[in-house]
Amino acid sequence: MKNIFTLLILTLVITSCGDKSTAKFDITKTTDIKAIKAERDKLVAQQQEINAKLETIDSKIDELTPEKKLPLITTFITKAEKFEHFLELQGNVATDQNLVITPEMGGILRQVFVKEGQRVSKGQLLARIDDGGLSQQVTQLQIQADLAKTTYERQKRLWDQKIGSEIQYLQSKSAYESQVEAVKQLQSQLNKTAVRAPFTGVIDDVITEQGSVVAPSQTALMRIVNLKDMYISVDVPERYISNVTKNKNVEVNFPVLGETLNSKVRQTGNFINPANRTFNVEIAVPNKKGNIKPNLTAKLKINDYTNEKALLVPQNIISENAAGEQYIYILTDRKDSIAIAKKIIIETGKTQGDVIEVLKGIENNAEIIQEGARSVKDGQKVQIINSKS
């Protein structure tokens, strides 16, 4: 546009003020190369003269309107607001009621009373192992115990009547008690042939088929799982031991399920693992839908710090000087859209997302330069084009 404007002025000057010979010069009607070149040199000289005058005019305009060259900035007003910092970790879902059941007694697995996916109650009979004749032995011992009881009761009645000897009474009592204990011991062994549910849950997998020979505490019979009492176990660095405490709020996200829920820290460990300098934390997981499974990966955001009246600024407006001090620019001496930029040294705290907490240096309701913050200087006059609050 400036070049077009210059050519227009040049044309007017040539037309109105030019030499009559120049005005009458018609390049289409001459073949004199010297005359053409001379005419060109004359026009170039006139153009240079006009350009010099235009520069003088522009300089005067800039002098009379200095705001045209001021840096353009936007600002925002600081307001005290609640700030929450979250420690982000990853953990796995766990449950204490996820158990592979093994038999207490060896033998042939005679019967399996449940199938996969079946809900069972605590104490319910799940399977039975061949007792190898223990039941018959219990019956025989019980008969002997009954006889010993009858003998003891008779001797007791006689002894109460002061009939008979004390030694007979004591012998009958001892024999009876011994038989009772023998029956209890053998009955305890017999009870081990019955495999019962240790807690209420679901049979997730029947591992050993009926008719197989099983070994005590070695052969896996079936897996039982209860999805009600679920939690997430995660290791937290020791530096957070005073901030991550019981009942702290936790946001739990399950990427695979596309679900997010809110929970709390239900337990913190009292032991620092010397291998990785962490302590264990458990977060309760409500499982109302039943779709959260053991070992499912979860992303955690644990609230480890809260400030009810924090002053927050965008991280991208903070600069650092040679001494390592952080600083921002605020506005002073504001008049309409013109103000002075002032450098302020600040101390910052925790960050969350794109913002950072300012601990020292600014007060509430301070007007801070945002866009253009890195292009201004201390004490420089600036022009505000859009103020954000």
CSV table of C-alpha atoms in Angstrom, one decimal:
chain,number,residue,atom,x,y,z
A,1,MET,CA,0.0,0.0,0.0
A,2,LYS,CA,2.9,2.4,0.8
A,3,ASN,CA,4.4,1.7,-2.6
A,4,ILE,CA,1.1,2.4,-4.3
A,5,PHE,CA,0.6,5.5,-2.3
A,6,THR,CA,4.1,6.7,-3.3
A,7,LEU,CA,3.5,6.0,-7.0
A,8,LEU,CA,0.2,7.9,-6.9
A,9,ILE,CA,2.0,11.0,-5.3
A,10,LEU,CA,4.8,10.6,-7.9
A,11,THR,CA,2.3,10.6,-10.7
A,12,LEU,CA,0.5,13.7,-9.3
A,13,VAL,CA,3.8,15.5,-8.9
A,14,ILE,CA,4.9,14.6,-12.4
A,15,THR,CA,1.6,15.5,-13.8
A,16,SER,CA,1.1,18.8,-12.0
A,17,CYS,CA,4.6,20.0,-11.3
A,18,GLY,CA,6.7,18.4,-13.9
A,19,ASP,CA,8.5,20.1,-16.6
A,20,LYS,CA,6.5,20.8,-19.7
A,21,SER,CA,8.9,18.9,-21.8
A,22,THR,CA,8.4,15.9,-19.5
A,23,ALA,CA,4.7,16.2,-19.6
A,24,LYS,CA,4.8,16.3,-23.4
A,25,PHE,CA,7.3,13.4,-23.6
A,26,ASP,CA,5.6,10.4,-25.2
A,27,ILE,CA,7.7,7.3,-25.0
A,28,THR,CA,5.5,5.5,-27.6
A,29,LYS,CA,6.4,8.0,-30.2
A,30,THR,CA,10.2,8.1,-29.9
A,31,THR,CA,13.0,5.8,-30.7
A,32,ASP,CA,15.7,8.0,-29.2
A,33,ILE,CA,17.3,5.7,-26.5
A,34,LYS,CA,19.2,8.6,-24.9
A,35,ALA,CA,16.0,10.6,-24.5
A,36,ILE,CA,14.3,7.6,-22.9
A,37,LYS,CA,17.1,7.0,-20.5
A,38,ALA,CA,17.3,10.7,-19.6
A,39,GLU,CA,13.5,10.7,-18.9
A,40,ARG,CA,13.9,7.6,-16.7
A,41,ASP,CA,16.7,9.2,-14.6
A,42,LYS,CA,14.6,12.3,-14.1
A,43,LEU,CA,11.7,10.2,-12.8
A,44,VAL,CA,14.0,8.2,-10.4
A,45,ALA,CA,15.3,11.4,-9.0
A,46,GLN,CA,11.8,12.7,-8.4
A,47,GLN,CA,10.8,9.4,-6.7
A,48,GLN,CA,13.8,9.5,-4.3
A,49,GLU,CA,12.8,13.1,-3.4
A,50,ILE,CA,9.3,11.9,-2.6
A,51,ASN,CA,10.4,9.0,-0.6
A,52,ALA,CA,12.6,11.2,1.6
A,53,LYS,CA,9.6,13.5,2.2
A,54,LEU,CA,7.4,10.5,3.1
A,55,GLU,CA,10.0,9.3,5.7
A,56,THR,CA,10.0,12.7,7.3
A,57,ILE,CA,6.2,12.7,7.5
A,58,ASP,CA,6.1,9.2,9.0
A,59,SER,CA,8.7,10.1,11.6
A,60,LYS,CA,6.6,13.1,12.6
A,61,ILE,CA,3.5,11.0,12.9
A,62,ASP,CA,5.3,8.5,15.1
A,63,GLU,CA,6.6,11.3,17.3
A,64,LEU,CA,3.1,12.7,17.8
A,65,THR,CA,1.4,9.2,18.4
A,66,PRO,CA,3.9,7.2,20.5
A,67,GLU,CA,1.3,4.7,21.5
A,68,LYS,CA,1.5,3.2,18.1
A,69,LYS,CA,4.8,1.5,19.0
A,70,LEU,CA,3.8,0.3,22.5
A,71,PRO,CA,3.9,-3.5,23.1
A,72,LEU,CA,0.4,-4.9,23.0
A,73,ILE,CA,-0.5,-7.1,26.0
A,74,THR,CA,-3.4,-8.8,27.7
A,75,THR,CA,-3.9,-9.1,31.5
A,76,PHE,CA,-5.8,-11.0,34.1
A,77,ILE,CA,-6.7,-10.2,37.7
A,78,THR,CA,-5.5,-12.7,40.4
A,79,LYS,CA,-8.2,-14.0,42.7
A,80,ALA,CA,-7.8,-16.2,45.8
A,81,GLU,CA,-9.3,-19.6,45.0
A,82,LYS,CA,-9.2,-23.2,46.2
A,83,PHE,CA,-6.2,-25.1,44.8
A,84,GLU,CA,-5.8,-28.9,45.1
A,85,HIS,CA,-2.6,-30.7,44.1
A,86,PHE,CA,-2.8,-34.4,43.2
A,87,LEU,CA,-0.1,-37.0,43.3
A,88,GLU,CA,-0.5,-39.2,40.2
A,89,LEU,CA,0.3,-42.9,40.5
A,90,GLN,CA,-0.7,-46.3,39.0
A,91,GLY,CA,-1.8,-49.3,41.0
A,92,ASN,CA,-3.6,-52.6,40.7
A,93,VAL,CA,-6.9,-53.7,42.1
A,94,ALA,CA,-6.6,-56.4,44.8
A,95,THR,CA,-8.8,-58.2,47.3
A,96,ASP,CA,-8.0,-60.3,50.4
A,97,GLN,CA,-10.9,-62.6,49.4
A,98,ASN,CA,-9.3,-64.1,46.3
A,99,LEU,CA,-8.2,-67.6,47.3
A,100,VAL,CA,-7.1,-70.9,45.7
A,101,ILE,CA,-8.5,-73.6,47.9
A,102,THR,CA,-6.3,-76.6,48.7
A,103,PRO,CA,-7.3,-79.7,50.7
A,104,GLU,CA,-6.3,-80.3,54.3
A,105,MET,CA,-6.2,-84.1,53.8
A,106,GLY,CA,-4.8,-86.2,51.0
A,107,GLY,CA,-6.8,-88.8,49.1
A,108,ILE,CA,-9.2,-89.3,46.2
A,109,LEU,CA,-11.5,-86.3,45.4
A,110,ARG,CA,-14.8,-88.2,45.6
A,111,GLN,CA,-17.3,-85.4,44.9
A,112,VAL,CA,-17.4,-81.8,43.7
A,113,PHE,CA,-20.6,-80.0,44.6
A,114,VAL,CA,-20.1,-76.7,42.8
A,115,LYS,CA,-19.4,-75.4,39.3
A,116,GLU,CA,-17.7,-72.3,37.9
A,117,GLY,CA,-19.7,-69.0,38.3
A,118,GLN,CA,-21.7,-70.4,41.2
A,119,ARG,CA,-22.3,-68.2,44.3
A,120,VAL,CA,-21.6,-69.9,47.6
A,121,SER,CA,-21.9,-68.9,51.2
A,122,LYS,CA,-19.3,-69.1,54.0
A,123,GLY,CA,-19.1,-72.6,55.3
A,124,GLN,CA,-20.9,-74.2,52.4
A,125,LEU,CA,-19.7,-77.7,51.4
A,126,LEU,CA,-17.8,-77.5,48.1
A,127,ALA,CA,-16.2,-80.9,47.8
A,128,ARG,CA,-15.5,-84.1,49.7
A,129,ILE,CA,-12.4,-86.2,49.8
A,130,ASP,CA,-12.4,-90.0,50.5
A,131,ASP,CA,-11.9,-90.5,54.2
A,132,GLY,CA,-10.1,-93.8,53.9
A,133,GLY,CA,-12.2,-95.5,56.6
A,134,LEU,CA,-12.1,-92.6,59.1
A,135,SER,CA,-15.8,-92.5,59.5
A,136,GLN,CA,-15.9,-96.2,60.5
A,137,GLN,CA,-13.2,-95.5,63.1
A,138,VAL,CA,-15.1,-92.6,64.5
A,139,THR,CA,-18.2,-94.8,64.8
A,140,GLN,CA,-16.2,-97.4,66.7
A,141,LEU,CA,-14.6,-94.9,69.0
A,142,GLN,CA,-18.0,-93.3,69.7
A,143,ILE,CA,-19.4,-96.7,70.8
A,144,GLN,CA,-16.4,-97.1,73.1
A,145,ALA,CA,-16.9,-93.6,74.4
A,146,ASP,CA,-20.6,-94.3,75.1
A,147,LEU,CA,-19.6,-97.4,77.1
A,148,ALA,CA,-17.0,-95.4,79.0
A,149,LYS,CA,-19.6,-92.8,79.8
A,150,THR,CA,-22.1,-95.4,81.1
A,151,THR,CA,-19.4,-96.9,83.3
A,152,TYR,CA,-18.3,-93.5,84.6
A,153,GLU,CA,-21.8,-92.5,85.4
A,154,ARG,CA,-22.4,-95.7,87.4
A,155,GLN,CA,-19.2,-95.4,89.3
A,156,LYS,CA,-20.0,-91.7,90.1
A,157,ARG,CA,-23.4,-92.7,91.5
A,158,LEU,CA,-21.8,-95.3,93.7
A,159,TRP,CA,-19.1,-93.0,94.8
A,160,ASP,CA,-21.6,-90.3,95.7
A,161,GLN,CA,-23.3,-92.9,98.0
A,162,LYS,CA,-19.9,-93.7,99.5
A,163,ILE,CA,-19.9,-97.2,97.9
A,164,GLY,CA,-16.8,-98.6,96.1
A,165,SER,CA,-13.3,-97.2,96.0
A,166,GLU,CA,-12.1,-93.8,94.9
A,167,ILE,CA,-9.6,-95.4,92.5
A,168,GLN,CA,-12.4,-97.2,90.6
A,169,TYR,CA,-14.3,-93.9,90.2
A,170,LEU,CA,-11.2,-92.0,89.0
A,171,GLN,CA,-10.3,-94.8,86.6
A,172,SER,CA,-13.7,-94.7,85.0
A,173,LYS,CA,-13.6,-90.9,84.8
A,174,SER,CA,-10.2,-91.0,83.1
A,175,ALA,CA,-11.3,-93.7,80.6
A,176,TYR,CA,-14.3,-91.7,79.7
A,177,GLU,CA,-12.5,-88.5,79.2
A,178,SER,CA,-9.8,-90.2,77.1
A,179,GLN,CA,-12.4,-91.8,74.8
A,180,VAL,CA,-14.1,-88.4,74.4
A,181,GLU,CA,-10.9,-86.7,73.4
A,182,ALA,CA,-10.1,-89.6,71.0
A,183,VAL,CA,-13.4,-89.2,69.3
A,184,LYS,CA,-12.9,-85.4,69.0
A,185,GLN,CA,-9.4,-85.9,67.5
A,186,LEU,CA,-10.6,-88.4,64.9
A,187,GLN,CA,-13.7,-86.4,64.1
A,188,SER,CA,-11.4,-83.4,63.5
A,189,GLN,CA,-9.5,-85.5,61.0
A,190,LEU,CA,-12.7,-86.6,59.4
A,191,ASN,CA,-13.9,-83.0,59.1
A,192,LYS,CA,-10.9,-82.2,57.0
A,193,THR,CA,-12.2,-84.5,54.2
A,194,ALA,CA,-15.0,-81.9,53.7
A,195,VAL,CA,-13.9,-78.8,51.7
A,196,ARG,CA,-15.9,-75.8,52.7
A,197,ALA,CA,-16.1,-72.2,51.5
A,198,PRO,CA,-13.9,-69.9,53.7
A,199,PHE,CA,-16.0,-66.9,52.8
A,200,THR,CA,-19.0,-65.9,50.7
A,201,GLY,CA,-18.1,-65.4,47.1
A,202,VAL,CA,-18.2,-66.9,43.6
A,203,ILE,CA,-16.4,-70.0,42.3
A,204,ASP,CA,-14.2,-68.5,39.7
A,205,ASP,CA,-12.5,-71.7,38.5
A,206,VAL,CA,-12.8,-75.5,39.3
A,207,ILE,CA,-9.2,-76.6,38.9
A,208,THR,CA,-9.2,-80.3,39.9
A,209,GLU,CA,-11.7,-82.8,38.5
A,210,GLN,CA,-13.6,-85.3,40.5
A,211,GLY,CA,-11.8,-88.6,40.9
A,212,SER,CA,-8.3,-87.1,41.0
A,213,VAL,CA,-5.8,-87.9,43.8
A,214,VAL,CA,-5.1,-84.7,45.8
A,215,ALA,CA,-2.3,-83.9,48.3
A,216,PRO,CA,-2.8,-81.8,51.4
A,217,SER,CA,-1.9,-78.1,51.0
A,218,GLN,CA,-0.5,-78.7,47.5
A,219,THR,CA,-3.3,-79.6,45.0
A,220,ALA,CA,-5.3,-76.6,43.9
A,221,LEU,CA,-9.0,-77.6,44.0
A,222,MET,CA,-10.8,-74.4,43.0
A,223,ARG,CA,-10.6,-70.6,43.1
A,224,ILE,CA,-13.1,-68.5,45.1
A,225,VAL,CA,-13.4,-64.8,44.7
A,226,ASN,CA,-15.4,-62.1,46.5
A,227,LEU,CA,-15.7,-58.8,44.5
A,228,LYS,CA,-17.3,-56.8,47.3
A,229,ASP,CA,-14.3,-55.9,49.4
A,230,MET,CA,-12.0,-54.5,46.7
A,231,TYR,CA,-9.1,-52.1,47.1
A,232,ILE,CA,-6.1,-50.7,45.2
A,233,SER,CA,-2.7,-51.3,46.5
A,234,VAL,CA,0.0,-48.7,45.5
A,235,ASP,CA,3.5,-47.8,46.6
A,236,VAL,CA,4.0,-44.1,47.4
A,237,PRO,CA,7.4,-42.4,47.6
A,238,GLU,CA,8.5,-41.7,51.2
A,239,ARG,CA,8.6,-37.9,50.7
A,240,TYR,CA,4.8,-37.9,50.7
A,241,ILE,CA,4.4,-39.7,54.0
A,242,SER,CA,3.1,-36.6,55.8
A,243,ASN,CA,0.8,-35.6,53.0
A,244,VAL,CA,-0.8,-38.9,51.9
A,245,THR,CA,-2.7,-40.0,55.0
A,246,LYS,CA,-5.9,-41.9,55.9
A,247,ASN,CA,-9.2,-40.5,54.5
A,248,LYS,CA,-7.4,-38.3,51.8
A,249,ASN,CA,-9.6,-38.0,48.6
A,250,VAL,CA,-8.6,-40.1,45.6
A,251,GLU,CA,-9.8,-40.0,42.0
A,252,VAL,CA,-9.6,-43.5,40.5
A,253,ASN,CA,-9.7,-44.0,36.8
A,254,PHE,CA,-9.9,-47.4,35.1
A,255,PRO,CA,-8.7,-46.9,31.5
A,256,VAL,CA,-9.9,-50.3,30.3
A,257,LEU,CA,-13.5,-49.7,31.6
A,258,GLY,CA,-13.6,-46.0,30.7
A,259,GLU,CA,-14.8,-45.3,34.3
A,260,THR,CA,-13.8,-42.8,37.0
A,261,LEU,CA,-14.9,-42.9,40.6
A,262,ASN,CA,-14.1,-41.1,43.8
A,263,SER,CA,-12.7,-42.8,46.8
A,264,LYS,CA,-10.5,-42.3,49.9
A,265,VAL,CA,-7.3,-43.7,51.3
A,266,ARG,CA,-8.4,-46.4,53.8
A,267,GLN,CA,-5.0,-47.4,55.1
A,268,THR,CA,-1.4,-46.3,54.9
A,269,GLY,CA,1.6,-48.5,55.7
A,270,ASN,CA,3.9,-48.0,58.7
A,271,PHE,CA,6.9,-49.6,57.0
A,272,ILE,CA,9.3,-47.9,54.5
A,273,ASN,CA,10.5,-50.4,51.9
A,274,PRO,CA,14.4,-50.0,52.0
A,275,ALA,CA,14.7,-51.3,48.4
A,276,ASN,CA,12.7,-48.5,46.8
A,277,ARG,CA,12.0,-46.1,49.6
A,278,THR,CA,8.2,-46.3,49.4
A,279,PHE,CA,5.3,-47.1,51.7
A,280,ASN,CA,2.1,-49.0,50.8
A,281,VAL,CA,-1.3,-47.3,50.6
A,282,GLU,CA,-4.7,-48.9,50.1
A,283,ILE,CA,-7.6,-47.2,48.5
A,284,ALA,CA,-11.1,-48.6,48.9
A,285,VAL,CA,-12.9,-49.4,45.6
A,286,PRO,CA,-16.7,-49.6,45.7
A,287,ASN,CA,-17.7,-52.2,43.1
A,288,LYS,CA,-21.5,-51.8,42.8
A,289,LYS,CA,-21.6,-53.0,39.2
A,290,GLY,CA,-19.3,-55.9,39.8
A,291,ASN,CA,-17.2,-55.1,36.7
A,292,ILE,CA,-14.0,-54.3,38.6
A,293,LYS,CA,-11.8,-57.4,38.8
A,294,PRO,CA,-8.7,-58.2,40.7
A,295,ASN,CA,-5.4,-57.1,39.1
A,296,LEU,CA,-7.2,-54.5,37.0
A,297,THR,CA,-4.9,-51.5,36.3
A,298,ALA,CA,-6.0,-48.2,37.8
A,299,LYS,CA,-4.7,-44.6,37.5
A,300,LEU,CA,-4.8,-42.7,40.8
A,301,LYS,CA,-4.9,-39.0,41.6
A,302,ILE,CA,-4.3,-38.7,45.4
A,303,ASN,CA,-5.0,-35.3,46.9
A,304,ASP,CA,-1.8,-34.5,48.8
A,305,TYR,CA,-2.1,-30.8,49.2
A,306,THR,CA,-5.0,-28.2,49.4
A,307,ASN,CA,-4.9,-24.4,49.8
A,308,GLU,CA,-8.3,-22.8,50.2
A,309,LYS,CA,-7.0,-19.3,49.2
A,310,ALA,CA,-4.3,-19.8,46.6
A,311,LEU,CA,-3.1,-17.3,44.0
A,312,LEU,CA,-2.6,-19.1,40.7
A,313,VAL,CA,-0.9,-18.0,37.5
A,314,PRO,CA,-0.2,-19.7,34.2
A,315,GLN,CA,3.2,-21.4,34.1
A,316,ASN,CA,4.0,-20.0,30.7
A,317,ILE,CA,4.2,-16.4,31.8
A,318,ILE,CA,6.9,-17.0,34.4
A,319,SER,CA,10.5,-16.2,33.5
A,320,GLU,CA,13.8,-16.7,35.3
A,321,ASN,CA,16.8,-14.4,35.7
A,322,ALA,CA,20.5,-15.2,35.8
A,323,ALA,CA,20.3,-15.7,39.6
A,324,GLY,CA,17.7,-18.4,39.2
A,325,GLU,CA,14.9,-16.1,40.5
A,326,GLN,CA,11.4,-16.4,39.0
A,327,TYR,CA,9.6,-13.3,38.0
A,328,ILE,CA,6.4,-12.0,36.3
A,329,TYR,CA,5.1,-8.6,35.2
A,330,ILE,CA,2.3,-6.7,36.8
A,331,LEU,CA,0.8,-3.3,35.8
A,332,THR,CA,1.2,0.0,37.6
A,333,ASP,CA,0.2,3.6,36.8
A,334,ARG,CA,-2.6,2.5,34.6
A,335,LYS,CA,-4.5,5.2,32.6
A,336,ASP,CA,-7.2,3.8,30.4
A,337,SER,CA,-5.4,1.3,28.2
A,338,ILE,CA,-1.9,2.5,28.9
A,339,ALA,CA,0.2,1.3,31.9
A,340,ILE,CA,3.7,0.6,33.1
A,341,ALA,CA,5.0,-3.0,33.3
A,342,LYS,CA,6.7,-3.8,36.6
A,343,LYS,CA,8.9,-6.9,37.2
A,344,ILE,CA,8.0,-8.8,40.4
A,345,ILE,CA,10.2,-11.5,41.9
A,346,ILE,CA,8.0,-14.4,43.1
A,347,GLU,CA,8.2,-17.7,45.0
A,348,THR,CA,6.2,-20.5,43.6
A,349,GLY,CA,4.7,-23.7,45.1
A,350,LYS,CA,3.1,-26.7,43.6
A,351,THR,CA,1.8,-27.0,40.0
A,352,GLN,CA,-1.3,-28.7,38.6
A,353,GLY,CA,-2.0,-28.8,34.9
A,354,ASP,CA,-1.1,-25.4,33.3
A,355,VAL,CA,-1.1,-23.3,36.5
A,356,ILE,CA,1.3,-22.9,39.4
A,357,GLU,CA,0.7,-21.6,42.9
A,358,VAL,CA,2.4,-18.3,43.8
A,359,LEU,CA,3.4,-18.2,47.5
A,360,LYS,CA,5.1,-14.8,47.7
A,361,GLY,CA,5.5,-11.7,45.6
A,362,ILE,CA,1.9,-10.8,44.6
A,363,GLU,CA,-1.3,-9.9,46.4
A,364,ASN,CA,-4.9,-10.7,45.7
A,365,ASN,CA,-6.5,-8.6,42.8
A,366,ALA,CA,-3.1,-7.9,41.2
A,367,GLU,CA,-3.3,-7.2,37.5
A,368,ILE,CA,-0.8,-9.5,35.8
A,369,ILE,CA,0.5,-9.4,32.2
A,370,GLN,CA,-0.4,-12.6,30.4
A,371,GLU,CA,-0.1,-12.5,26.6
A,372,GLY,CA,3.1,-10.6,25.7
A,373,ALA,CA,4.7,-11.2,29.1
A,374,ARG,CA,7.9,-12.3,27.6
A,375,SER,CA,8.3,-9.4,25.2
A,376,VAL,CA,8.1,-6.5,27.7
A,377,LYS,CA,10.8,-5.0,30.0
A,378,ASP,CA,10.7,-3.6,33.5
A,379,GLY,CA,9.4,0.0,33.5
A,380,GLN,CA,8.3,-0.2,29.9
A,381,LYS,CA,5.0,1.5,28.9
A,382,VAL,CA,2.5,-1.0,27.4
A,383,GLN,CA,-0.9,-0.9,25.8
A,384,ILE,CA,-3.6,-3.2,27.1
A,385,ILE,CA,-5.8,-4.7,24.3
A,386,ASN,CA,-7.9,-7.1,26.3
A,387,SER,CA,-8.1,-7.4,30.1
A,388,LYS,CA,-9.1,-10.8,31.5
A,389,SER,CA,-10.4,-11.3,35.0
